[in-house]
Amino acid sequence: MHTAYLFPKPGVGLGLRRGLLNDLQAAAVGDFDFLEVAPENWIGIGGAHGAALRALAERYPLSCHGLSLSLGGSAPLDVAFLHEVRGFLDHFNVPLYSEHLSYCSDDGHLYDLLPLPFTEEAVHHVAARIRQAQDILGRRLAVENVSYYAAPRQEMDELAFTNAVLREADCDLLLDVNNVYVNSINHGFDPQAFLAGIDAGRVVGMHVAGHFDESDTLKIDTHGASVKPVVWSLLSEAYARFGAQPTLLERDFNFPAFSELVAELQTIRRLQAAEVNRG
């Protein structure tokens, strides 16, 4: 019988990537508090990888961050897949399931997270799909603000669009702090004002990651580098606004020595502790 977990608050986590499996299995107690998985990469997985997942899930709570639900897409939601996700969440007692506020499919899977038009029509469309997904999953869904490099149509800004979706869908927000910074540079808005405008009661977790500096006016969200000082600073401001929420360090490739990831996790812990002590 799998042990039921409460999600750590505050807490620090890493993504369960196959390239990190050996390090995660050998990690010392206290290196991290939870692991995040993309359910579509692990549902039905057997063999050594399936055994590793089960062993790690006995030691750490899991959160789930989906890749392929395509909440903003035009094709009907994949109901069969959502039922599979619900089974996975129930089996592993997953307390948090999040997806991207974007779309990634048309006639087939597009293998990218594409931006939604910031329009009233899009608000109604994606909010209805989030409500449908929540009904099937039998739990609240958190959506993540995504990085984007072209805006297909904007009747409102990203902040207004995000808040409108959260209200109409009555869902939660997984706040990606690096994406806030990247978008603020690429699209010319104040990241602090963005944080100040988000409904604090909706934020249930955070992501932080590295990005690539293409130029002073173009930043690329990569998840393949260490977190930059300006993003650490913004994370501290996010904690001041929303509290020391559970925070995932995203690293998807170009893995450094595991000790370097642990050092970044310790930076998150220090920022969380500073906010808890300040509060």
Tab-separated table of N, CA and C in Angstrom, residues 147-149 178-187 210-222 228 230-231:
chain	number	residue	atom	x	y	z
A	147	SER	N	6.157	30.672	-21.100
A	147	SER	CA	6.945	31.629	-21.879
A	147	SER	C	6.442	31.608	-23.316
A	148	TYR	N	6.473	32.758	-23.957
A	148	TYR	CA	6.022	32.840	-25.351
A	148	TYR	C	6.830	33.923	-26.055
A	149	TYR	N	6.943	33.776	-27.367
A	149	TYR	CA	7.844	34.641	-28.123
A	149	TYR	C	7.119	35.413	-29.218
A	178	ASN	N	10.561	32.072	-13.575
A	178	ASN	CA	11.453	32.327	-14.703
A	178	ASN	C	10.668	32.786	-15.928
A	179	ASN	N	9.499	32.188	-16.164
A	179	ASN	CA	8.688	32.599	-17.309
A	179	ASN	C	8.206	34.043	-17.168
A	180	VAL	N	7.886	34.443	-15.928
A	180	VAL	CA	7.494	35.839	-15.713
A	180	VAL	C	8.635	36.758	-16.136
A	181	TYR	N	9.849	36.430	-15.701
A	181	TYR	CA	10.994	37.274	-16.050
A	181	TYR	C	11.253	37.271	-17.558
A	182	VAL	N	11.302	36.082	-18.154
A	182	VAL	CA	11.567	35.978	-19.595
A	182	VAL	C	10.542	36.785	-20.391
A	183	ASN	N	9.268	36.606	-20.059
A	183	ASN	CA	8.220	37.332	-20.791
A	183	ASN	C	8.308	38.835	-20.561
A	184	SER	N	8.702	39.231	-19.349
A	184	SER	CA	8.781	40.667	-19.058
A	184	SER	C	9.831	41.341	-19.929
A	185	ILE	N	10.933	40.674	-20.165
A	185	ILE	CA	11.973	41.229	-21.034
A	185	ILE	C	11.532	41.179	-22.492
A	186	ASN	N	11.016	40.025	-22.917
A	186	ASN	CA	10.677	39.849	-24.328
A	186	ASN	C	9.492	40.700	-24.767
A	187	HIS	N	8.594	41.019	-23.816
A	187	HIS	CA	7.371	41.732	-24.184
A	187	HIS	C	7.216	43.073	-23.469
A	210	GLY	N	16.570	28.015	-15.311
A	210	GLY	CA	17.522	28.842	-16.021
A	210	GLY	C	17.012	29.215	-17.397
A	211	HIS	N	17.618	30.250	-17.975
A	211	HIS	CA	17.266	30.660	-19.328
A	211	HIS	C	18.534	31.094	-20.059
A	212	PHE	N	18.394	31.291	-21.362
A	212	PHE	CA	19.521	31.698	-22.194
A	212	PHE	C	19.370	33.152	-22.592
A	213	ASP	N	20.430	33.945	-22.409
A	213	ASP	CA	20.415	35.353	-22.784
A	213	ASP	C	20.812	35.492	-24.248
A	214	GLU	N	19.818	35.518	-25.128
A	214	GLU	CA	20.104	35.729	-26.544
A	214	GLU	C	20.596	37.158	-26.777
A	215	SER	N	19.986	38.109	-26.092
A	215	SER	CA	20.399	39.513	-26.154
A	215	SER	C	19.790	40.226	-24.959
A	216	ASP	N	20.005	41.533	-24.869
A	216	ASP	CA	19.421	42.296	-23.767
A	216	ASP	C	17.900	42.319	-23.828
A	217	THR	N	17.364	42.105	-25.021
A	217	THR	CA	15.908	42.194	-25.192
A	217	THR	C	15.271	40.870	-25.591
A	218	LEU	N	16.047	39.774	-25.570
A	218	LEU	CA	15.498	38.457	-25.921
A	218	LEU	C	16.087	37.397	-25.002
A	219	LYS	N	15.228	36.787	-24.216
A	219	LYS	CA	15.599	35.703	-23.324
A	219	LYS	C	14.844	34.440	-23.754
A	220	ILE	N	15.533	33.299	-23.713
A	220	ILE	CA	14.945	32.029	-24.141
A	220	ILE	C	14.850	31.101	-22.941
A	221	ASP	N	13.656	30.654	-22.635
A	221	ASP	CA	13.412	29.717	-21.537
A	221	ASP	C	13.902	28.343	-21.967
A	222	THR	N	14.960	27.829	-21.316
A	222	THR	CA	15.577	26.581	-21.780
A	222	THR	C	15.466	25.413	-20.810
A	228	LYS	N	19.517	32.261	-12.891
A	228	LYS	CA	20.281	33.503	-12.888
A	228	LYS	C	19.905	34.365	-11.674
A	230	VAL	N	18.997	37.394	-11.276
A	230	VAL	CA	17.801	38.225	-11.385
A	230	VAL	C	16.537	37.405	-11.132
A	231	VAL	N	16.575	36.119	-11.476
A	231	VAL	CA	15.410	35.250	-11.239
A	231	VAL	C	15.339	34.844	-9.771
